[in-house]
Coordinates of C-alpha atoms and ligand atoms in Angstrom, one line a residue:
X29 CA 8.5 -29.1 -6.0
X30 CA 8.6 -27.3 -9.3
X31 CA 11.0 -24.4 -9.6
X32 CA 9.2 -21.0 -9.6
X33 CA 9.1 -19.4 -13.0
X34 CA 11.4 -16.3 -13.0
X35 CA 10.0 -12.9 -13.8
X36 CA 11.5 -9.4 -13.3
X37 CA 8.7 -8.3 -11.1
X38 CA 9.2 -11.2 -8.7
X39 CA 12.8 -10.1 -8.1
X40 CA 11.9 -6.5 -7.6
X41 CA 12.1 -4.2 -4.7
X42 CA 9.4 -1.7 -5.2
X43 CA 10.0 1.7 -3.7
X44 CA 6.8 3.6 -3.1
X45 CA 6.8 7.3 -3.4
X46 CA 4.0 9.6 -2.1
X47 CA 4.6 12.4 -4.6
X48 CA 2.9 15.0 -2.5
X49 CA 5.5 14.5 0.2
X50 CA 8.8 13.7 -1.5
X51 CA 10.3 16.9 -2.8
X52 CA 8.7 20.2 -3.7
X53 CA 10.6 21.9 -6.6
X54 CA 8.7 25.2 -6.8
X55 CA 8.0 26.3 -3.3
X56 CA 4.3 25.9 -3.2
X57 CA 4.5 23.4 -0.3
X58 CA 3.4 20.4 -2.4
X59 CA 5.8 17.7 -3.7
X60 CA 5.8 17.4 -7.5
X61 CA 7.2 15.5 -10.5
X62 CA 10.1 17.9 -11.0
X63 CA 10.9 17.2 -7.3
X64 CA 11.2 13.5 -8.1
X65 CA 13.3 14.3 -11.2
X66 CA 15.7 16.2 -8.9
X67 CA 16.1 13.2 -6.7
X68 CA 16.4 10.4 -9.3
X69 CA 20.0 9.8 -8.5
X70 CA 19.1 9.3 -4.8
X71 CA 16.5 6.8 -5.8
X72 CA 19.0 5.0 -8.1
X73 CA 21.5 5.0 -5.2
X74 CA 19.1 2.9 -3.1
X75 CA 19.3 0.0 -5.5
X76 CA 15.5 -0.4 -5.9
X77 CA 14.1 -1.8 -9.2
X78 CA 10.7 -0.3 -9.5
X79 CA 9.1 3.0 -8.3
X80 CA 5.4 3.0 -7.6
X81 CA 3.9 6.5 -7.5
X82 CA 0.6 7.2 -5.7
X83 CA -1.9 8.9 -8.1
X84 CA -0.6 11.7 -10.2
X85 CA -3.7 12.4 -12.3
X86 CA -5.8 15.6 -12.4
X87 CA -7.8 15.7 -9.1
X88 CA -9.5 18.1 -6.8
X89 CA -7.6 16.2 -4.0
X90 CA -10.5 15.4 -1.7
X91 CA -8.5 12.2 -1.0
X92 CA -5.0 13.3 -2.3
X93 CA -5.4 12.1 -5.8
X94 CA -7.5 9.0 -5.1
X95 CA -10.3 11.0 -6.6
X96 CA -9.4 11.3 -10.3
X97 CA -11.0 14.0 -12.5
X98 CA -9.1 13.2 -15.6
X99 CA -7.2 9.9 -16.1
X100 CA -5.1 11.2 -18.9
X101 CA -3.9 14.5 -17.4
X102 CA -1.3 15.2 -14.7
X103 CA -2.5 16.9 -11.5
X104 CA -1.8 20.7 -11.8
X105 CA 0.1 20.7 -8.5
X106 CA 2.3 17.9 -9.7
X107 CA 3.3 19.4 -13.0
X108 CA 2.7 18.7 -16.7
X109 CA 2.7 15.8 -19.1
X110 CA 6.1 17.0 -20.3
X111 CA 7.4 16.7 -16.7
X112 CA 6.0 13.2 -16.6
X113 CA 7.7 12.2 -19.9
X114 CA 11.0 13.4 -18.6
X115 CA 10.5 11.6 -15.3
X116 CA 9.7 8.3 -17.1
X117 CA 12.7 8.7 -19.4
X118 CA 15.0 9.6 -16.4
X119 CA 13.9 6.4 -14.6
X120 CA 14.3 4.2 -17.6
X121 CA 17.7 5.7 -18.3
X122 CA 18.7 4.6 -14.8
X123 CA 17.2 1.1 -15.2
X124 CA 14.3 1.8 -12.9
X125 CA 10.8 0.8 -13.8
X126 CA 7.8 3.0 -13.1
X127 CA 4.4 1.8 -11.8
X128 CA 1.4 4.1 -11.5
X129 CA -1.7 3.9 -9.4
X130 CA -5.0 3.0 -11.2
X131 CA -8.0 4.3 -9.2
X132 CA -10.9 2.9 -11.1
X133 CA -13.3 1.6 -8.5
X134 CA -14.4 5.2 -8.3
X135 CA -13.7 8.6 -9.9
X136 CA -13.9 12.1 -8.6
X137 CA -17.4 13.7 -8.7
X138 CA -15.7 16.4 -10.7
X139 CA -14.9 13.9 -13.5
X140 CA -16.8 14.8 -16.7
X141 CA -18.6 11.4 -16.6
X142 CA -20.1 12.1 -13.2
X143 CA -20.9 15.7 -14.1
X144 CA -23.0 14.3 -17.0
X145 CA -24.3 11.3 -15.0
X146 CA -25.9 13.4 -12.3
X147 CA -27.7 15.8 -14.8
X148 CA -30.6 13.6 -15.8
X149 CA -31.8 10.1 -15.5
X150 CA -31.6 9.6 -19.3
X151 CA -28.1 11.2 -19.7
X152 CA -25.8 8.9 -21.8
X153 CA -23.4 8.7 -18.8
X154 CA -26.1 7.9 -16.3
X155 CA -25.1 4.2 -16.1
X156 CA -21.4 5.1 -15.6
X157 CA -22.3 5.2 -11.9
X158 CA -24.6 3.5 -9.5
X159 CA -27.9 5.3 -8.8
X160 CA -30.8 4.4 -6.5
X161 CA -34.1 6.3 -7.4
X162 CA -35.5 7.9 -4.3
X163 CA -39.1 6.8 -5.1
X164 CA -37.9 3.2 -4.3
X165 CA -37.5 4.3 -0.7
X166 CA -34.2 4.5 1.2
X167 CA -31.4 2.3 -0.3
X168 CA -30.1 -0.8 1.7
X169 CA -27.3 0.2 4.1
X170 CA -23.8 0.3 2.7
X171 CA -20.8 1.3 4.7
X172 CA -18.6 4.2 3.5
X173 CA -15.0 4.4 4.7
X174 CA -14.8 8.2 4.6
X175 CA -18.4 9.4 5.1
X176 CA -19.2 11.6 8.1
X177 CA -22.3 9.5 8.7
X178 CA -20.8 6.2 7.6
X179 CA -23.2 5.9 4.7
X180 CA -22.1 5.0 1.1
X181 CA -25.3 6.5 -0.4
X182 CA -25.6 10.2 -1.0
X183 CA -28.8 11.9 -2.1
X184 CA -28.5 14.0 -5.2
X185 CA -31.4 16.4 -5.7
X186 CA -31.2 17.1 -9.5
X187 CA -32.4 13.6 -10.3
X188 CA -34.0 12.7 -7.0
X189 CA -31.7 9.7 -6.6
X190 CA -28.9 8.4 -4.4
X191 CA -25.4 7.6 -5.8
X192 CA -23.1 5.0 -4.3
X193 CA -19.7 6.0 -2.8
X194 CA -17.7 3.5 -0.9
X195 CA -15.2 6.2 0.0
X196 CA -16.0 10.0 0.2
X197 CA -19.0 11.8 -1.2
X198 CA -16.6 13.1 -3.8
X199 CA -15.6 9.6 -4.9
X200 CA -18.7 8.1 -6.6
X201 CA -18.2 4.4 -7.5
X202 CA -18.0 3.6 -11.2
X203 CA -20.4 1.1 -12.6
X204 CA -18.2 -1.8 -13.9
X205 CA -21.3 -3.7 -14.8
X206 CA -21.6 -1.3 -17.7
X207 CA -19.4 -2.5 -20.6
X208 CA -18.8 1.1 -21.7
X209 CA -17.1 1.8 -18.3
X210 CA -14.9 -1.2 -18.7
X211 CA -14.0 -0.1 -22.2
X212 CA -13.1 3.4 -20.8
X213 CA -10.8 1.8 -18.2
X214 CA -9.1 -0.4 -20.8
X215 CA -8.5 2.6 -23.0
X216 CA -7.0 4.8 -20.4
X217 CA -4.8 2.0 -19.2
X218 CA -3.6 1.4 -22.7
X219 CA -2.9 5.1 -23.0
X220 CA -0.4 4.9 -20.1
X221 CA 1.1 1.5 -21.2
X222 CA 1.7 3.0 -24.7
X223 CA 3.6 5.8 -23.0
X224 CA 5.9 3.1 -21.7
X225 CA 5.0 2.8 -18.0
X226 CA 5.8 -0.6 -16.5
X227 CA 2.6 -1.5 -14.6
X228 CA -0.2 -0.5 -12.3
X229 CA -1.0 -0.9 -8.7
X230 CA -4.8 -1.1 -8.7
X231 CA -6.6 0.7 -6.0
X232 CA -9.4 -1.4 -4.2
X233 CA -9.7 -3.4 -7.4
X234 CA -11.4 -6.1 -5.4
X235 CA -14.5 -3.8 -5.0
X236 CA -15.3 -3.2 -8.6
X237 CA -18.2 -5.6 -9.1
X238 CA -21.4 -4.8 -7.2
X239 CA -24.0 -7.2 -6.1
X240 CA -26.9 -5.8 -8.2
X241 CA -29.7 -5.1 -7.5
X242 CA -28.6 -3.8 -4.2
X243 CA -30.0 -6.0 -1.4
X244 CA -29.7 -6.0 2.3
X245 CA -26.2 -7.2 3.4
X246 CA -26.5 -11.0 3.4
X247 CA -26.4 -12.4 7.0
X248 CA -23.3 -14.6 6.3
X249 CA -21.2 -11.5 6.1
X250 CA -22.1 -10.6 9.7
X251 CA -21.6 -6.9 9.1
X252 CA -18.3 -7.3 7.4
X253 CA -18.7 -4.9 4.4
X254 CA -15.1 -5.2 3.3
X255 CA -15.5 -8.9 2.7
X256 CA -18.8 -8.3 1.0
X257 CA -17.5 -5.6 -1.3
X258 CA -14.6 -7.8 -2.3
X259 CA -16.8 -10.7 -3.5
X260 CA -18.8 -9.0 -6.2
X261 CA -20.4 -11.6 -8.6
X262 CA -18.5 -10.5 -11.8
X263 CA -15.2 -9.5 -10.3
X264 CA -13.1 -12.3 -11.8
X265 CA -14.9 -12.0 -15.2
X266 CA -13.9 -8.3 -15.4
X267 CA -10.4 -9.0 -14.4
X268 CA -10.0 -11.8 -17.0
X269 CA -11.5 -9.5 -19.6
X270 CA -9.1 -6.8 -18.6
X271 CA -6.2 -9.2 -18.8
X272 CA -7.2 -10.5 -22.2
X273 CA -7.9 -7.2 -23.8
X274 CA -5.1 -5.1 -22.3
X275 CA -2.7 -6.5 -19.6
X276 CA -1.5 -9.5 -21.5
X277 CA -0.4 -7.4 -24.4
X278 CA 2.4 -5.6 -22.5
X279 CA 5.4 -6.6 -20.4
X280 CA 4.1 -5.0 -17.3
X281 CA 3.3 -5.9 -13.7
X282 CA 0.0 -5.6 -11.9
X283 CA -0.6 -5.6 -8.2
X284 CA -4.1 -5.5 -6.6
X285 CA -4.7 -3.6 -3.5
X286 CA -6.6 -6.5 -2.1
X287 CA -8.9 -5.6 0.8
X288 CA -11.0 -8.7 1.4
X289 CA -8.5 -11.1 -0.2
X290 CA -7.9 -14.1 2.0
X291 CA -5.5 -17.1 1.9
X292 CA -8.5 -19.0 0.6
X293 CA -9.4 -16.8 -2.3
X294 CA -6.2 -15.0 -3.3
X295 CA -5.1 -17.5 -5.9
X296 CA -8.3 -16.7 -7.8
X297 CA -6.6 -13.4 -8.5
X298 CA -3.0 -14.4 -9.0
X299 CA -2.8 -18.0 -10.1
X300 CA -1.0 -17.4 -13.4
X301 CA -3.3 -20.0 -15.1
X302 CA -6.3 -17.8 -14.5
X303 CA -4.8 -14.9 -16.3
X304 CA -5.9 -12.1 -14.1
X305 CA -3.3 -10.2 -12.1
X306 CA 0.3 -10.8 -11.0
X307 CA 0.1 -10.0 -7.3
X308 CA -2.2 -8.8 -4.6
X309 CA -1.6 -7.4 -1.2
X310 CA -3.7 -8.2 1.8
X311 CA -4.6 -6.4 5.1
X312 CA -4.2 -9.2 7.6
X313 CA -1.0 -7.6 9.1
X314 CA -2.1 -4.0 9.0
X315 CA -5.4 -5.0 10.7
X316 CA -3.6 -6.4 13.7
X317 CA -4.0 -4.8 17.1
X318 CA -7.3 -3.1 16.4
X319 CA -10.2 -3.0 18.8
X320 CA -12.5 -1.5 16.2
X321 CA -11.4 -1.6 12.6
X322 CA -14.1 0.6 11.1
X323 CA -13.5 3.4 13.6
X324 CA -9.7 2.8 13.7
X325 CA -9.5 2.3 17.4
X326 CA -6.5 0.4 18.7
X327 CA -6.4 -2.2 21.4
X328 CA -4.3 -0.9 24.3
X329 CA -2.9 -4.4 24.7
X330 CA -1.0 -3.9 21.4
X331 CA -0.5 -6.4 18.6
X332 CA 0.2 -10.1 18.9
X333 CA 3.7 -11.0 17.7
X334 CA 2.9 -14.7 17.3
X335 CA -0.1 -13.9 15.3
X336 CA 2.0 -11.6 13.1
X337 CA 4.4 -14.6 12.4
X338 CA 1.5 -17.0 11.7
X339 CA 0.0 -14.5 9.2
X340 CA 3.2 -14.2 7.3
X341 CA 3.7 -18.0 7.3
X342 CA 0.1 -18.7 6.3
X343 CA 0.3 -16.3 3.3
X344 CA 3.7 -17.5 2.3
X345 CA 2.4 -21.1 2.1
X346 CA -0.3 -20.1 -0.4
X347 CA 2.3 -19.2 -3.0
X348 CA 4.7 -22.2 -2.7
X349 CA 3.6 -23.6 -6.1
X350 CA 1.4 -21.0 -7.7
X351 CA 1.0 -17.3 -7.9
X352 CA 3.3 -14.9 -6.2
X353 CA 3.1 -12.9 -2.9
X354 CA 3.9 -9.4 -1.7
X355 CA 5.6 -8.2 1.4
X356 CA 5.2 -4.8 3.1
X357 CA 5.0 -3.2 6.5
X358 CA 3.9 0.2 5.5
X359 CA 2.4 2.4 2.8
X360 CA 0.5 5.7 2.4
X361 CA -2.5 4.2 4.3
X362 CA -0.5 3.2 7.3
X363 CA 1.8 4.7 9.9
X364 CA 5.6 4.6 9.8
X365 CA 7.0 1.1 9.9
X366 CA 9.4 1.7 12.8
X367 CA 6.6 3.3 15.0
X368 CA 4.1 0.5 14.3
X369 CA 6.2 -2.7 14.2
X370 CA 9.6 -1.7 15.7
X371 CA 10.4 0.7 18.5
X372 CA 10.9 4.4 17.8
X373 CA 12.3 5.3 21.2
X374 CA 15.6 7.0 20.6
X375 CA 17.8 4.1 21.8
X376 CA 16.0 1.5 19.7
X377 CA 14.8 3.4 16.6
X378 CA 17.8 2.7 14.3
X379 CA 18.4 -0.9 15.3
X380 CA 14.8 -1.9 15.2
X381 CA 14.3 -0.3 11.8
X382 CA 17.2 -2.2 10.5
X383 CA 15.7 -5.4 11.9
X384 CA 12.5 -4.6 10.0
X385 CA 14.4 -3.9 6.8
X386 CA 16.2 -7.2 7.2
X387 CA 12.9 -8.9 7.7
X388 CA 11.2 -7.4 4.6
X389 CA 14.2 -8.1 2.3
X390 CA 14.6 -11.8 3.4
X391 CA 10.9 -12.7 2.8
X392 CA 9.6 -14.5 -0.2
X393 CA 7.6 -12.3 -2.5
X394 CA 7.9 -8.9 -4.2
X395 CA 9.0 -6.3 -1.6
X396 CA 7.1 -3.0 -1.3
X397 CA 9.2 -0.6 0.6
X398 CA 7.7 2.8 1.6
X399 CA 9.8 6.0 1.1
X400 CA 11.2 7.4 4.2
X401 CA 11.3 4.0 6.0
X402 CA 14.9 3.8 4.8
X403 CA 15.7 6.7 7.1
X404 CA 13.7 5.2 10.0
X405 CA 11.3 8.1 9.8
X406 CA 8.8 8.0 12.7
X407 CA 5.1 8.8 13.3
X408 CA 4.5 12.5 13.9
X409 CA 1.8 11.9 16.5
X410 CA -0.3 15.0 16.1
X411 CA -2.1 16.2 19.3
X412 CA -4.8 18.3 17.6
X413 CA -7.4 17.3 15.0
X414 CA -6.5 20.6 13.2
X415 CA -3.1 19.3 12.4
X416 CA -4.4 16.4 10.3
X417 CA -5.1 16.8 6.5
X418 CA -6.4 13.3 5.8
X419 CA -10.1 13.0 5.1
X420 CA -10.2 9.7 6.8
X421 CA -9.1 11.0 10.1
X422 CA -11.1 14.2 9.8
X423 CA -14.3 12.6 8.9
X424 CA -14.0 9.7 11.4
X425 CA -13.5 12.4 14.1
X426 CA -16.7 14.1 13.0
X427 CA -18.5 10.7 13.0
X428 CA -17.4 9.8 16.4
X429 CA -18.1 13.3 17.7
X430 CA -21.7 13.1 16.3
X431 CA -22.2 9.7 18.0
X432 CA -20.9 11.1 21.3
X433 CA -18.0 8.6 21.2
X434 CA -14.7 8.9 23.0
X435 CA -12.7 11.4 21.0
X436 CA -9.7 11.3 23.3
X437 CA -9.4 7.6 22.7
X438 CA -9.7 8.2 18.9
X439 CA -7.0 10.8 19.0
X440 CA -4.7 8.4 20.9
X441 CA -5.3 5.7 18.3
X442 CA -4.6 8.1 15.5
X443 CA -1.2 8.9 17.0
X444 CA -0.4 5.2 16.3
X445 CA -2.1 4.5 13.0
X446 CA -3.3 7.7 11.3
X447 CA -2.4 7.8 7.6
X448 CA -0.9 11.2 7.9
X449 CA 1.9 9.7 10.1
X450 CA 3.2 8.1 6.9
X451 CA 2.6 11.1 4.7
X452 CA 4.7 13.8 6.4
X453 CA 7.4 15.3 4.1
X454 CA 10.5 13.3 3.4
X455 CA 13.4 14.4 5.6
X456 CA 16.2 15.4 3.2
X457 CA 18.3 17.4 5.6
X458 CA 18.3 19.4 8.9
X459 CA 17.3 22.7 7.4
X460 CA 13.9 24.4 8.0
X461 CA 11.3 22.1 6.5
X462 CA 13.8 19.3 6.1
X463 CA 14.8 20.4 2.6
X464 CA 11.4 19.3 1.3
X465 CA 10.2 22.8 0.4
X466 CA 11.2 26.4 0.5
X467 CA 7.5 27.3 1.2
X468 CA 5.0 26.1 3.7
X469 CA 4.6 22.4 3.6
X470 CA 1.1 21.0 2.9
X471 CA 1.4 18.8 6.0
X472 CA 3.7 19.5 8.9
X473 CA 7.3 18.3 8.7
X474 CA 8.3 16.1 11.6
X475 CA 10.4 18.2 14.1
X476 CA 12.8 15.3 14.4
X477 CA 14.1 16.0 10.9
X478 CA 17.0 17.9 12.6
X479 CA 18.3 14.5 13.6
X480 CA 16.6 12.1 11.2
X481 CA 17.4 13.0 7.7
X482 CA 19.1 11.7 4.5
X483 CA 22.0 14.1 4.5
X484 CA 23.1 13.0 8.0
X485 CA 22.8 9.4 7.1
X486 CA 24.5 9.6 3.8
X487 CA 28.0 9.5 5.1
X488 CA 27.4 7.3 8.1
X489 CA 28.1 3.7 7.1
X490 CA 26.0 2.4 10.0
X491 CA 22.9 4.5 9.2
X492 CA 19.6 2.9 8.4
X493 CA 19.9 4.4 4.9
X494 CA 23.2 2.6 4.2
X495 CA 22.0 -0.5 5.8
X496 CA 19.0 -0.6 3.5
X497 CA 21.3 -0.2 0.5
X498 CA 23.6 -3.0 1.6
X499 CA 20.6 -5.2 2.4
X500 CA 19.2 -4.7 -1.1
X501 CA 22.6 -5.7 -2.6
X502 CA 22.7 -8.7 -0.4
X503 CA 19.3 -9.8 -1.5
X504 CA 20.2 -9.4 -5.1
X505 CA 23.4 -11.4 -4.7
X506 CA 21.6 -14.2 -2.9
X507 CA 19.0 -15.9 -5.2
X508 CA 17.9 -18.0 -2.3
X509 CA 16.4 -14.9 -0.8
X510 CA 14.3 -14.3 -3.9
X511 CA 13.2 -17.7 -5.1
X512 CA 14.1 -19.9 -2.2
X513 CA 11.3 -21.7 -0.4
X514 CA 10.6 -20.7 3.2
X515 CA 10.3 -22.8 6.3
X516 CA 9.5 -21.4 9.7
X517 CA 10.9 -22.4 13.1
X518 CA 10.1 -21.7 16.7
X519 CA 6.8 -20.3 15.5
X520 CA 5.5 -20.1 19.1
X521 CA 8.5 -18.2 20.4
X522 CA 7.3 -14.8 21.6
X523 CA 10.5 -12.9 20.8
X524 CA 12.2 -14.5 17.8
X525 CA 11.1 -14.8 14.1
X526 CA 13.2 -17.6 12.5
X527 CA 13.0 -19.0 9.1
X528 CA 15.1 -20.5 6.4
X529 CA 15.3 -19.7 2.7
X530 CA 16.4 -22.7 0.6
X531 CA 17.3 -22.8 -3.1
X532 CA 19.1 -25.9 -4.5
X533 CA 21.7 -26.7 -1.9
X534 CA 21.9 -23.2 -0.5
X535 CA 20.2 -22.7 2.8
X536 CA 20.1 -19.4 4.7
X537 CA 18.7 -19.0 8.2
X538 CA 17.3 -15.7 9.3
X539 CA 17.0 -14.9 13.0
X540 CA 15.2 -11.8 14.1
X541 CA 14.7 -10.7 17.7
X542 CA 11.6 -8.4 17.8
X543 CA 12.1 -7.4 21.4
X544 CA 14.3 -4.9 23.3
X545 CA 15.8 -7.7 25.5
X546 CA 18.6 -10.2 24.8
X547 CA 17.2 -13.6 24.1
X548 CA 18.2 -17.2 23.4
X549 CA 17.8 -18.3 19.8
X550 CA 16.2 -21.6 20.5
X551 CA 15.3 -22.6 16.9
X552 CA 16.5 -26.2 17.0
X553 CA 19.5 -25.4 14.9
X554 CA 23.1 -26.1 15.9
X555 CA 25.0 -22.8 15.2
X556 CA 28.4 -24.5 15.4
X557 CA 29.2 -24.7 11.7
X558 CA 26.9 -21.9 10.7
X559 CA 28.5 -19.0 8.9
X560 CA 27.4 -15.4 9.7
X561 CA 26.7 -13.5 6.6
X562 CA 24.8 -10.4 7.3
X563 CA 23.0 -8.4 10.0
X564 CA 22.6 -5.3 12.1
X565 CA 25.2 -6.2 14.8
X566 CA 28.8 -7.2 14.2
X567 CA 28.3 -10.9 14.4
X568 CA 26.2 -13.6 16.1
X569 CA 27.3 -15.4 19.2
X570 CA 24.4 -17.8 19.6
X571 CA 22.2 -15.4 21.5
X572 CA 20.2 -12.5 20.0
X573 CA 20.8 -9.0 21.2
X574 CA 17.9 -6.5 21.4
X575 CA 16.4 -6.2 17.9
X576 CA 19.2 -8.2 16.4
X577 CA 18.8 -9.5 12.9
X578 CA 21.3 -12.2 11.7
X579 CA 21.5 -14.1 8.5
X580 CA 23.5 -17.3 8.6
X581 CA 24.4 -19.9 6.1
X582 CA 23.8 -23.4 7.4
Ligands
LIG13 O1 -7.4 2.3 0.2 C1 -8.5 1.5 0.5 C2 -8.2 1.1 1.9 O2 -7.1 1.0 2.4 C3 -9.2 0.9 2.9 O3 -10.3 1.7 2.8 C4 -9.6 -0.5 2.9 O4 -10.5 -0.8 2.0 C5 -10.0 -0.9 4.3 O5 -9.2 -0.3 5.2 C6 -9.9 -2.4 4.5 O6 -9.7 -2.7 5.8 C7 -7.2 2.8 -1.1 C8 -6.1 3.8 -1.1 O7 -4.9 3.1 -0.8 C9 -6.4 4.9 -0.2 O8 -5.3 5.8 0.0 C10 -7.6 5.6 -0.7 O9 -7.9 6.6 0.3 C11 -8.7 4.7 -0.9 O10 -8.4 3.5 -1.6 C12 -9.8 5.3 -1.8 O11 -9.3 5.4 -3.1
LIG14 CA1 5.4 21.9 -5.8

């Protein structure tokens, strides 16, 4: 097997910050860039290599910045371009790279392009978006993720036409089939690269090419709009052009948010010979345990651990020779890692969160670690719809209500998976509002901040925070955990995740007990001569304690 080509972004632990919720420097209740600047030493102390910030560009915040009104300006609430420059300099001075979020499948309806586009059918910006003239009759059905009626077409009276919006009505889809639009995107990306940023995470980049002229959803997709959206006819042509014209000219990293990517098609995006993108992240794990994905309803039976293992193993196998994978268990679109995949009951919260941290940092691929998970922050589990701020939850609630659906069931599911669970303010200390703001936070602070907070964990060597720091160091000191190939064992065991990472003659065995009961570690290995190196208990005696994670050299 050929040795993987080494790259800084393959070795990286990416720490994702949701700027709105990290630290508010001026008391308006909204996190901001100066808040991040204040906390740069904290970020540095974690040992992470890259920071990815969710969108920081000018936006009316219909979807918290995923609706961009000006791609070259900083959102008022977040600060100024001078603040940004200082932030970038502060990160680079500490050896941390900065990755921003490119939201180019759609813009805000308040973007100048759209304001022009909707004015008249012969406006020069008309073709920057997708329009369906009303005289052609109703457009073919398209699903919208955030629309109260579920429709991705919105009638716009001034020009008697419908525009396309896969997300909210305030997020019209840009028309990438128009070369001028592609040129605009290239130019704005160059603007940020020339400022010195180190890469882009690309929001729903798999959706950019549309199947024109709009037809009825082909039967082979069987109602699966995500898959259909991700297989636009010119997608790869646009990505290759993007790479050729812009991306290849800089030492940067790119990662696709890849809804609709599968183990069969992902190499089309990330095989280095195709010159498109570096990495992509898939949704197979986050989709686990749903009874209805579109309406975000959960299966009361929970999620299938063996399927979870099989998914990781299957994706890992794709990148053995080519491309490079990504590993994550949470981000701003998902709930808290420990609440979803571990156990946030008081007696298991810390230990199971350390297990998950060990899991993430021993997998092959670039690690995406979501801020706050290092503290084992938990879901807030709002009772009332009024507590939510997320357009996705609010509009799905309206949609289900209008259909006469089961709202109680929806609210229960939201306690488990609503995006706001992962967006509550970072818990810095035990003071009012967790040291996040001196004002009124834009989204409620989790009341458990009096116990779960960075200040309390800072001086406790056994805290999840310090475990995360040690684990990062351990990964960095053990190349096998970065470039080593992976082999899975006991794949049908319903408690234990076991795999080895091998590089040269170094072989590490990782044993993870995902349950709250002690279990045998029947992996086929003889533990006699094995050397215990790292884990969340004091040692390993041949059996695995509840949520035990153990790394052995064999
Ligand atoms: O998310 C897109 C997204 O996660 C889903 O809509 C996805 O396409 C679907 O669930 C697949 O199963 C990105 C951002 O991460 C999110 O925060 C934004 O709200 C959204 O795009 C719109 O920009
Ligand atoms: Ca602020």
